[in-house]
Coordinates of C-alpha atoms and ligand atoms in Angstrom, one line a residue:
M1 CA 4.0 -28.1 -14.7
K2 CA 3.4 -24.9 -16.9
F3 CA 2.8 -21.4 -15.3
E4 CA -0.7 -21.3 -14.1
V5 CA -3.1 -18.3 -13.3
C6 CA -5.0 -19.2 -10.2
I7 CA -8.4 -17.9 -9.1
P8 CA -9.0 -18.1 -5.4
I9 CA -12.6 -19.0 -4.2
I10 CA -13.7 -16.9 -1.2
A11 CA -17.5 -17.5 -0.7
P12 CA -19.2 -17.7 2.7
T13 CA -21.4 -20.9 1.7
L14 CA -20.8 -24.1 -0.1
E15 CA -23.3 -23.4 -2.5
K16 CA -21.8 -20.0 -3.2
A17 CA -18.5 -21.6 -3.4
I18 CA -19.6 -24.1 -5.8
G19 CA -21.2 -21.3 -8.0
E20 CA -18.1 -19.3 -8.0
L21 CA -16.0 -22.3 -8.7
K22 CA -17.9 -23.1 -11.8
E23 CA -17.5 -19.5 -12.9
A24 CA -13.8 -19.3 -12.3
E25 CA -13.2 -22.7 -14.2
K26 CA -14.5 -20.8 -17.5
S27 CA -11.3 -18.6 -17.3
V28 CA -8.7 -20.8 -15.7
D29 CA -7.2 -24.2 -15.2
L30 CA -6.4 -23.8 -11.6
I31 CA -8.7 -22.7 -8.6
E32 CA -7.7 -22.2 -5.1
L33 CA -10.4 -23.4 -2.6
R34 CA -10.1 -21.1 0.5
I35 CA -12.0 -23.4 2.6
D36 CA -11.3 -21.1 5.6
Y37 CA -14.1 -18.6 4.1
I38 CA -16.7 -21.4 4.0
N39 CA -18.9 -21.1 7.3
N40 CA -18.5 -24.1 9.4
I41 CA -16.3 -25.9 6.9
D42 CA -16.0 -29.6 7.6
E43 CA -15.1 -32.8 6.1
K44 CA -18.3 -33.3 4.2
K45 CA -18.5 -29.9 2.8
L46 CA -14.6 -30.3 1.7
K47 CA -15.3 -33.6 0.0
K48 CA -18.5 -32.2 -1.8
I49 CA -16.7 -29.1 -3.3
L50 CA -13.5 -31.2 -4.4
E51 CA -16.0 -33.5 -6.0
K52 CA -17.6 -30.5 -7.9
R53 CA -14.4 -29.3 -9.5
A54 CA -13.7 -29.9 -13.1
K55 CA -10.1 -28.4 -13.1
K56 CA -7.2 -28.5 -10.7
A57 CA -7.5 -27.1 -7.1
I58 CA -5.3 -26.0 -4.3
V59 CA -6.9 -26.4 -1.0
T60 CA -5.9 -23.7 1.6
C61 CA -7.2 -23.1 5.2
R62 CA -5.6 -20.1 6.5
P63 CA -5.9 -19.6 10.3
K64 CA -7.1 -16.3 11.7
S65 CA -3.6 -15.5 13.0
L66 CA -2.3 -15.4 9.4
C67 CA -5.2 -13.2 8.2
G68 CA -7.4 -16.1 7.1
N69 CA -10.9 -16.8 8.4
F70 CA -10.6 -20.3 10.2
E71 CA -11.6 -20.3 13.6
G72 CA -11.3 -23.8 14.6
S73 CA -8.4 -25.4 16.4
E74 CA -5.0 -26.1 14.7
E75 CA -5.8 -29.8 15.1
E76 CA -8.9 -29.5 13.2
R77 CA -7.3 -27.3 10.5
I78 CA -4.4 -29.6 9.9
N79 CA -7.0 -32.6 9.8
L80 CA -9.2 -30.9 7.1
L81 CA -5.7 -30.5 4.9
K82 CA -5.1 -34.2 5.4
K83 CA -8.7 -34.9 4.3
A84 CA -8.1 -32.8 1.3
V85 CA -5.4 -35.2 0.4
E86 CA -7.9 -38.1 0.7
F87 CA -10.2 -36.3 -1.4
N88 CA -7.8 -36.0 -4.1
A89 CA -7.0 -32.3 -3.8
D90 CA -4.4 -31.6 -6.6
F91 CA -2.3 -29.1 -4.1
I92 CA -2.3 -28.5 -0.4
D93 CA -1.0 -25.1 0.8
I94 CA 0.3 -25.3 4.3
E95 CA 1.9 -22.2 6.1
I96 CA 5.7 -22.5 7.3
E97 CA 4.1 -21.2 10.7
S98 CA 2.1 -24.6 11.1
G99 CA 5.5 -26.1 12.3
K100 CA 7.7 -28.8 10.9
A101 CA 6.1 -31.8 12.3
A102 CA 2.7 -30.9 10.8
I103 CA 4.2 -30.1 7.4
N104 CA 6.3 -33.3 7.5
E105 CA 3.3 -35.3 8.3
L106 CA 1.3 -33.9 5.5
I107 CA 4.2 -34.3 3.0
E108 CA 4.8 -38.0 4.1
N109 CA 1.2 -38.7 3.5
K110 CA 0.5 -36.4 0.4
H111 CA -0.1 -39.3 -2.1
N112 CA -0.6 -37.7 -5.5
A113 CA -1.1 -34.3 -4.1
K114 CA 1.5 -31.4 -4.3
V115 CA 2.4 -29.6 -1.1
I116 CA 3.0 -25.8 -1.3
V117 CA 4.8 -24.7 1.8
S118 CA 4.0 -21.0 2.1
Y119 CA 5.4 -17.9 3.8
H120 CA 3.6 -14.7 3.9
N121 CA 4.9 -11.3 5.2
L122 CA 1.8 -9.1 5.5
K123 CA 3.8 -6.2 6.9
E124 CA 6.7 -5.6 4.3
T125 CA 9.2 -7.2 1.9
P126 CA 12.4 -8.1 3.7
P127 CA 15.7 -7.7 2.1
L128 CA 16.8 -10.3 -0.5
N129 CA 19.2 -12.3 1.8
E130 CA 16.4 -12.8 4.4
L131 CA 14.1 -14.1 1.8
Q132 CA 16.7 -16.3 0.4
K133 CA 17.2 -17.7 3.8
K134 CA 13.4 -18.3 4.3
Y135 CA 13.4 -20.0 0.9
E136 CA 16.2 -22.2 2.0
E137 CA 14.5 -23.1 5.3
I138 CA 11.4 -24.2 3.4
K139 CA 13.3 -26.0 0.8
K140 CA 14.6 -28.3 3.5
L141 CA 11.0 -29.3 4.3
S142 CA 9.3 -29.1 0.9
R143 CA 9.5 -31.6 -2.0
D144 CA 7.1 -29.7 -4.4
L145 CA 6.4 -26.0 -4.3
I146 CA 7.4 -23.1 -2.1
K147 CA 5.3 -20.0 -1.9
I148 CA 6.7 -16.6 -0.8
V149 CA 4.6 -13.6 -0.7
A150 CA 5.4 -10.3 1.0
N151 CA 3.8 -6.9 1.1
A152 CA 5.2 -4.3 -1.2
N153 CA 5.5 -0.8 0.6
S154 CA 7.5 0.5 -2.5
I155 CA 7.5 -0.4 -6.1
N156 CA 11.2 -1.3 -5.4
D157 CA 10.2 -4.2 -3.4
N158 CA 8.9 -6.0 -6.5
F159 CA 12.5 -6.1 -7.8
I160 CA 13.7 -8.2 -4.6
I161 CA 11.1 -10.7 -5.7
F162 CA 12.4 -10.8 -9.2
E163 CA 15.9 -11.4 -7.9
L164 CA 14.6 -14.0 -5.4
L165 CA 12.8 -15.9 -8.4
K166 CA 16.1 -16.2 -10.4
N167 CA 17.4 -19.8 -11.0
K168 CA 14.5 -21.4 -9.1
S169 CA 11.8 -23.7 -10.5
D170 CA 10.0 -24.5 -7.6
L171 CA 8.9 -21.2 -6.4
I172 CA 5.7 -19.1 -6.5
A173 CA 6.5 -15.5 -5.5
F174 CA 4.8 -12.1 -5.8
C175 CA 4.2 -9.0 -3.7
M176 CA 0.9 -7.9 -2.2
G177 CA -0.7 -4.3 -2.0
I178 CA -1.3 -2.0 -4.9
R179 CA 2.6 -1.3 -5.1
G180 CA 3.0 -5.1 -5.7
Q181 CA 0.8 -5.5 -8.8
I182 CA 3.7 -5.6 -11.3
S183 CA 5.0 -8.7 -9.7
R184 CA 1.6 -10.4 -10.3
I185 CA 1.7 -9.3 -13.8
L186 CA 5.4 -10.2 -14.5
A187 CA 5.2 -13.6 -12.7
P188 CA 5.4 -15.6 -15.8
K189 CA 8.4 -13.4 -17.0
Y190 CA 10.5 -13.8 -14.0
G191 CA 9.7 -17.4 -13.3
S192 CA 7.0 -17.6 -10.6
R193 CA 5.1 -20.9 -11.1
M194 CA 1.8 -19.2 -10.4
T195 CA 0.0 -15.8 -10.1
F196 CA -3.3 -15.2 -8.4
A197 CA -6.2 -13.2 -9.9
S198 CA -9.5 -12.4 -8.4
L199 CA -12.8 -13.8 -9.9
K200 CA -14.0 -10.2 -10.1
E201 CA -13.5 -6.9 -8.3
G202 CA -14.4 -7.2 -4.8
K203 CA -13.6 -10.9 -4.7
E204 CA -9.9 -10.6 -3.7
S205 CA -8.4 -12.9 -1.3
A206 CA -5.4 -10.6 -0.7
S207 CA -4.6 -7.0 -1.2
G208 CA -3.5 -6.0 -4.7
Q209 CA -5.0 -9.0 -6.6
I210 CA -5.9 -7.9 -10.2
S211 CA -9.3 -9.4 -11.5
I212 CA -9.1 -12.2 -14.0
E213 CA -10.9 -10.1 -16.6
E214 CA -8.2 -7.4 -16.3
M215 CA -5.4 -9.7 -16.1
K216 CA -6.6 -11.4 -19.4
N217 CA -7.9 -8.6 -21.3
V218 CA -5.8 -5.5 -20.3
Y219 CA -2.4 -7.2 -19.6
N220 CA -2.6 -10.4 -22.0
I221 CA -1.4 -12.5 -19.1
G222 CA -1.5 -15.5 -21.3
L223 CA 1.0 -14.1 -23.8
I224 CA 3.5 -13.0 -21.1
N225 CA 6.7 -15.0 -21.0
K226 CA 10.4 -14.7 -20.3
D227 CA 10.9 -12.6 -23.4
T228 CA 8.3 -10.2 -22.8
Q229 CA 9.4 -6.5 -22.6
P230 CA 8.1 -4.6 -19.7
I231 CA 7.0 -1.0 -20.3
G232 CA 4.8 1.3 -18.0
V233 CA 4.0 4.7 -16.6
I234 CA 5.8 6.1 -14.0
G235 CA 3.9 8.3 -11.6
S236 CA 2.9 8.5 -8.0
F237 CA -0.7 7.9 -9.0
A238 CA 0.3 5.6 -12.0
E239 CA -2.9 3.6 -11.2
N240 CA -5.1 6.4 -12.5
S241 CA -3.4 6.2 -15.8
M242 CA -5.4 5.7 -18.9
S243 CA -2.5 4.5 -21.1
K244 CA -2.4 0.8 -20.4
N245 CA -5.4 -0.2 -22.5
M246 CA -4.3 2.0 -25.4
H247 CA -0.8 0.4 -25.4
N248 CA -1.6 -3.1 -24.5
S249 CA -4.4 -3.6 -27.0
C250 CA -2.1 -2.4 -29.9
F251 CA 0.7 -4.9 -28.7
K252 CA -1.8 -7.6 -28.9
Q253 CA -3.2 -6.7 -32.3
K254 CA 0.4 -6.4 -33.6
N255 CA 1.6 -9.5 -32.0
L256 CA 4.4 -7.6 -30.2
N257 CA 5.8 -9.3 -27.0
Y258 CA 5.4 -6.2 -24.5
V259 CA 3.2 -5.5 -21.5
Y260 CA 2.4 -1.8 -20.3
M261 CA 1.7 -1.5 -16.6
P262 CA 1.2 1.3 -14.1
L263 CA 4.4 1.7 -12.2
K264 CA 3.4 3.6 -8.9
V265 CA 6.6 5.4 -8.1
A266 CA 6.3 7.7 -5.0
E267 CA 8.4 11.1 -4.9
N268 CA 11.2 9.6 -3.0
E269 CA 11.6 6.5 -4.9
L270 CA 12.5 7.5 -8.4
K271 CA 16.3 7.1 -8.2
K272 CA 16.1 3.8 -6.9
F273 CA 13.4 2.7 -9.4
M274 CA 15.4 3.9 -12.3
E275 CA 18.4 1.8 -11.1
N276 CA 16.0 -1.3 -11.0
F277 CA 14.6 0.0 -14.5
R278 CA 18.1 -0.3 -15.8
K279 CA 19.1 -3.4 -14.1
F280 CA 16.1 -5.3 -15.2
N281 CA 16.2 -3.7 -18.7
F282 CA 12.7 -2.4 -19.0
K283 CA 12.2 -1.4 -22.5
G284 CA 10.6 2.1 -21.9
A285 CA 8.0 4.0 -19.8
S286 CA 5.8 7.1 -20.0
V287 CA 6.3 9.4 -17.1
T288 CA 3.8 11.6 -15.4
I289 CA 3.4 13.5 -12.1
P290 CA 5.5 14.3 -10.5
H291 CA 8.8 12.8 -12.1
K292 CA 8.9 14.6 -15.4
L293 CA 11.8 16.9 -14.5
E294 CA 13.5 14.8 -11.8
V295 CA 13.8 11.9 -14.2
M296 CA 16.1 13.7 -16.3
D297 CA 18.9 13.1 -13.7
Y298 CA 18.8 9.4 -14.0
I299 CA 18.9 9.0 -17.8
D300 CA 21.7 9.1 -20.6
E301 CA 20.3 11.5 -23.0
V302 CA 17.6 14.1 -23.1
D303 CA 16.6 14.5 -27.0
E304 CA 16.1 17.8 -28.5
I305 CA 12.4 18.3 -28.1
A306 CA 12.4 17.3 -24.4
K307 CA 15.3 19.6 -23.9
S308 CA 13.4 22.6 -25.4
V309 CA 10.1 21.6 -23.5
G310 CA 12.3 21.0 -20.3
A311 CA 10.3 17.9 -19.3
V312 CA 10.6 14.2 -20.1
N313 CA 7.4 12.1 -20.6
I314 CA 8.8 9.3 -22.4
L315 CA 11.7 7.0 -21.8
S316 CA 13.2 4.5 -24.3
N317 CA 15.7 2.1 -23.5
N318 CA 17.9 1.6 -26.6
S319 CA 20.3 -1.5 -25.7
G320 CA 21.0 0.1 -22.1
K321 CA 21.1 3.8 -23.2
I322 CA 17.9 5.5 -21.7
I323 CA 16.8 8.6 -23.7
G324 CA 14.2 10.9 -22.6
S325 CA 11.7 12.5 -25.1
N326 CA 8.5 14.4 -24.9
S327 CA 5.3 13.5 -26.7
D328 CA 2.9 15.8 -24.7
C329 CA 3.5 18.6 -27.1
Y330 CA 2.7 16.6 -30.2
G331 CA -0.4 15.2 -28.6
A332 CA -1.7 18.6 -27.3
M333 CA -1.1 20.5 -30.7
E334 CA -3.0 17.7 -32.4
A335 CA -5.9 17.8 -29.9
L336 CA -6.2 21.7 -30.4
K337 CA -5.9 21.5 -34.1
E338 CA -9.0 19.3 -34.3
K339 CA -10.9 22.4 -33.3
T340 CA -9.0 25.5 -34.1
S341 CA -6.1 27.1 -35.9
L342 CA -3.5 28.4 -33.6
K343 CA -1.7 31.1 -35.5
N344 CA -2.1 34.4 -33.7
K345 CA -4.6 33.0 -31.2
R346 CA -4.6 34.6 -27.7
V347 CA -4.1 31.6 -25.4
L348 CA -4.0 31.5 -21.6
V349 CA -2.2 28.6 -20.2
I350 CA -3.1 27.8 -16.5
G351 CA -0.2 25.9 -14.5
A352 CA 3.5 25.9 -14.9
G353 CA 4.5 22.1 -14.5
G354 CA 5.7 19.6 -17.0
G355 CA 2.5 19.5 -19.2
A356 CA 2.4 23.5 -19.4
R357 CA 6.1 23.5 -20.6
A358 CA 5.1 21.2 -23.5
I359 CA 2.0 22.9 -24.5
I360 CA 3.8 26.4 -24.4
Y361 CA 6.7 25.1 -26.6
G362 CA 4.1 23.8 -29.0
L363 CA 1.9 26.9 -29.1
K364 CA 5.0 29.1 -29.5
K365 CA 6.1 26.8 -32.7
E366 CA 2.5 27.4 -34.0
N367 CA 2.9 31.2 -33.5
A368 CA 0.1 31.7 -30.8
A369 CA 0.3 34.6 -28.4
V370 CA 0.6 32.8 -25.1
T371 CA -0.2 34.2 -21.6
L372 CA 0.7 32.1 -18.3
T373 CA -0.7 31.9 -15.0
N374 CA -0.1 29.7 -12.0
R375 CA -0.8 29.2 -8.3
T376 CA 2.9 29.9 -7.6
L377 CA 3.7 33.1 -9.3
D378 CA 7.3 32.7 -9.1
K379 CA 7.2 29.6 -11.3
A380 CA 4.8 31.3 -14.0
K381 CA 7.5 34.2 -14.0
S382 CA 10.4 32.1 -14.6
L383 CA 8.7 29.9 -17.2
A384 CA 7.3 33.0 -18.9
N385 CA 10.9 34.5 -19.1
E386 CA 12.3 31.1 -20.4
F387 CA 9.7 30.9 -23.3
N388 CA 9.5 34.8 -23.7
I389 CA 5.7 34.9 -23.1
K390 CA 3.6 37.2 -20.9
Y391 CA 2.3 36.1 -17.5
G392 CA -0.3 37.1 -15.1
K393 CA -1.5 36.6 -11.4
I394 CA -3.7 33.7 -11.0
E395 CA -5.9 36.2 -8.7
N396 CA -6.5 38.2 -12.1
M397 CA -8.1 35.1 -13.6
K398 CA -11.3 36.7 -14.7
E399 CA -9.4 39.4 -16.7
L400 CA -6.9 37.0 -18.2
I401 CA -9.8 34.6 -19.6
K402 CA -11.5 37.6 -20.8
N403 CA -8.5 38.4 -22.9
S404 CA -7.9 34.8 -24.3
E405 CA -9.7 33.0 -27.0
I406 CA -8.2 29.7 -25.8
I407 CA -8.0 28.6 -22.1
I408 CA -5.9 25.6 -21.3
N409 CA -5.9 24.0 -17.9
T410 CA -2.6 22.3 -17.3
T411 CA -2.7 22.0 -13.5
S412 CA -4.0 18.6 -11.7
V413 CA -6.9 20.6 -10.4
G414 CA -10.0 18.3 -10.9
M415 CA -7.9 15.2 -11.3
K416 CA -9.1 12.1 -9.4
P417 CA -8.7 11.0 -6.6
G418 CA -8.5 14.7 -5.7
P419 CA -11.6 16.8 -5.3
D420 CA -14.1 17.7 -8.0
E421 CA -12.8 21.2 -8.4
S422 CA -12.1 23.6 -11.4
I423 CA -9.3 26.1 -11.6
I424 CA -11.7 28.8 -13.2
K425 CA -15.2 30.0 -12.3
E426 CA -18.0 29.5 -14.7
E427 CA -19.2 33.1 -14.8
D428 CA -15.7 34.0 -16.2
L429 CA -16.2 32.1 -19.3
A430 CA -18.1 33.3 -22.3
E431 CA -19.5 31.7 -25.5
N432 CA -17.4 30.3 -28.1
K433 CA -14.3 30.4 -26.2
I434 CA -12.2 27.3 -26.6
V435 CA -11.5 25.5 -23.4
M436 CA -9.1 22.5 -23.0
D437 CA -8.5 20.5 -19.9
I438 CA -5.6 18.3 -20.2
V439 CA -6.8 16.3 -17.1
Y440 CA -8.2 13.0 -18.4
K441 CA -9.5 11.4 -15.2
P442 CA -12.3 12.0 -15.3
I443 CA -12.8 12.9 -18.8
E444 CA -15.8 15.3 -18.1
T445 CA -13.8 17.4 -15.4
K446 CA -15.8 20.1 -13.5
M447 CA -14.0 22.7 -15.7
I448 CA -15.2 20.9 -19.0
K449 CA -18.7 20.7 -17.8
M450 CA -18.7 24.4 -17.1
A451 CA -17.4 25.0 -20.4
R452 CA -20.0 23.1 -22.3
K453 CA -22.6 24.8 -20.0
A454 CA -21.1 28.2 -21.1
K455 CA -21.4 27.2 -24.9
C456 CA -17.6 27.0 -25.1
V457 CA -15.9 24.6 -27.4
A458 CA -14.6 22.0 -25.1
I459 CA -11.6 20.0 -25.6
T460 CA -11.2 16.9 -23.3
G461 CA -8.0 15.4 -22.0
D462 CA -8.4 12.0 -23.8
R463 CA -7.7 13.6 -27.0
M464 CA -4.4 14.7 -26.2
L465 CA -3.6 11.4 -24.4
A466 CA -4.4 9.4 -27.4
Y467 CA -2.5 11.5 -29.9
Q468 CA 0.8 11.6 -27.6
A469 CA 0.8 7.9 -27.2
L470 CA 1.5 7.5 -31.0
E471 CA 5.2 8.5 -30.7
P472 CA 6.3 6.4 -27.9
F473 CA 4.7 3.3 -29.3
K474 CA 6.8 3.7 -32.4
M475 CA 9.9 4.4 -30.2
W476 CA 9.4 1.3 -28.2
T477 CA 8.3 -1.2 -30.9
G478 CA 9.4 0.4 -34.1
Q479 CA 6.0 0.0 -35.5
D480 CA 3.1 2.3 -36.1
A481 CA 0.3 2.4 -33.7
D482 CA -3.2 2.0 -34.8
F483 CA -4.5 5.1 -33.8
E484 CA -8.4 4.2 -34.0
L485 CA -7.7 1.0 -31.9
M486 CA -5.8 3.0 -29.3
E487 CA -8.8 5.7 -29.2
N488 CA -11.4 2.8 -28.8
A489 CA -9.5 1.1 -26.0
L490 CA -9.1 4.4 -24.2
L491 CA -12.6 5.3 -24.7
E492 CA -13.7 1.8 -23.3
Q493 CA -11.6 2.1 -20.2
I494 CA -13.0 5.6 -19.6
R495 CA -16.6 4.1 -20.0
K496 CA -15.9 1.5 -17.5
G497 CA -14.0 3.7 -15.0
E498 CA -16.7 6.5 -14.8
Ligands
NAP1 P1 3.2 19.0 -12.6 O1 4.4 19.0 -13.4 O2 3.3 18.3 -11.3 O3 2.6 20.4 -12.4 C1 1.3 20.4 -11.7 C2 0.9 21.9 -11.9 O4 -0.6 21.9 -11.3 C3 1.6 23.0 -11.2 O5 1.5 24.1 -12.1 C4 1.0 23.3 -10.0 O6 1.0 24.6 -9.5 C5 -0.5 23.1 -10.4 N1 -1.4 22.8 -9.1 C6 -1.3 21.7 -8.6 N2 -2.4 21.6 -7.7 C7 -3.0 22.9 -7.6 C8 -3.9 23.4 -6.8 N3 -4.5 22.8 -6.0 N4 -4.4 24.7 -7.3 C9 -3.7 25.2 -8.5 N5 -2.6 24.9 -9.0 C10 -2.4 23.6 -8.7 O7 2.0 18.1 -13.4 P2 2.0 17.8 -15.1 O8 2.8 16.8 -15.4 O9 2.1 19.1 -15.6 O10 0.5 17.4 -15.1 C11 -0.7 18.2 -14.7 C12 -2.0 17.5 -15.2 O11 -1.9 17.3 -16.5 C13 -2.2 16.2 -14.5 O12 -3.8 16.0 -14.2 C14 -1.8 15.4 -15.5 O13 -2.5 14.0 -15.6 C15 -2.3 16.0 -16.9 N6 -1.7 15.6 -18.0 C16 -2.5 15.2 -19.2 C17 -1.8 14.9 -20.4 C18 -2.8 14.4 -21.5 O14 -2.1 13.7 -22.3 N7 -4.1 14.6 -21.4 C19 -0.5 14.9 -20.4 C20 0.3 15.4 -19.4 C21 -0.3 15.8 -18.2 P3 2.2 25.1 -8.5 O15 3.5 25.4 -9.4 O16 1.8 26.2 -7.8 O17 2.5 23.8 -7.4

């Protein structure tokens, strides 16, 4: 059996379930009929829906106790699964909690159906040795397929599942939850026999399920195989990143076997994640908030530009040697130069984090006169001293803006999912000033809207983002990216997300 992407059908009535079944069959060759979702499911309804299918089907009937919807007795539930065999279902899913006797009876009488014996841990991903034991316990019963699904509380839980999948040909395994999404995407790489995708957003049968449209059109799931090189963006809100469409569309166009995914790494998880990154030989990564400085502790080399900037936003893995670079500087300067020259311009940089460092470094190289301000004054002072520029108190923003021709927000203020706020006030702006916000989610931040209203020249964060993606693409793949394609992919993602 080849690797399959399966769409679960979770409709409340038979008619709706048949409609969704037909829709799902346009995208995949395997459907999971979650009959526990169909109100008053009985033999007749089960027979009807199985007759209506044109592709292969798994029949699943989860009880309430395992977060399913089936409210009848255990006897009725097992009976429906037996009937599904009679009605020629291709696969039957039965939970390990159903007990040996019920599982054995189903397996003895399975005829042509394959039985998936499943284990779900909705709370956590247990350690590898526990999951291995669970696999062996199920293996004693199962003749066909084993399904092990566990909730990821950390991105590092996915790697437990990748270890578990090693050298097994009968296992379906992945993590649930937003932190588990990479295991759904990389399922074909690490040998899971199936992954599950929702019919559309809002139709998830489990948390973290990605829609089939995104699986196909963003992650190119049909092209992922054991040789695919994983890449992604490391950040505590990586799911907000706009880079996945840019890189994945370019990988596809150039026939490159890579996949770019959000890598949601919380603040205290980076060390462990970087160990996994090495162990599983991920090819590279973008790095975003809050890891651009700390990541330097876990890599082998920091290149000249990243050293000068003092922050790493790109990692590339060159045969086990992990090198940190910085492409923010190039991206920001290109975005600014679309609208203005920089030589001798008076520029106010707001913020003193990784983004600010890259921009200050670039502006200095372009011979601009830079002033810095930041919420934490000490940070502004030390960064200003490092780069030999002026700094001012954030409380004096009005004055600082008045004395500047270009104003750049490099703080995360205004970034989703945070509140719709601006670090500056509209009344402080004056016509023809150049206002750049490097926040790109949303594109039209409050600050950008204010700038447009005040008749300033506005530069949105997507410009910097698109330009800064060119360098890492080349580092990871050795090929030049198609800028126009990347830009269009980015704009399409923005259009959909806003
Ligand atoms: P960072 O290193 O974590 O720095 C965050 C900065 O924001 C610090 O100066 C911090 O001030 C300030 N800040 C955070 N919350 C604040 C608040 N409520 N009020 C005032 N200041 C606040 O982050 P980063 O990597 O520089 O990224 C910052 C933003 O730029 C993010 O939105 C990121 O997505 C965006 N970005 C965009 C691009 C692009 O290509 N367009 C590239 C890089 C970054 P304190 O020092 O006082 O904490």
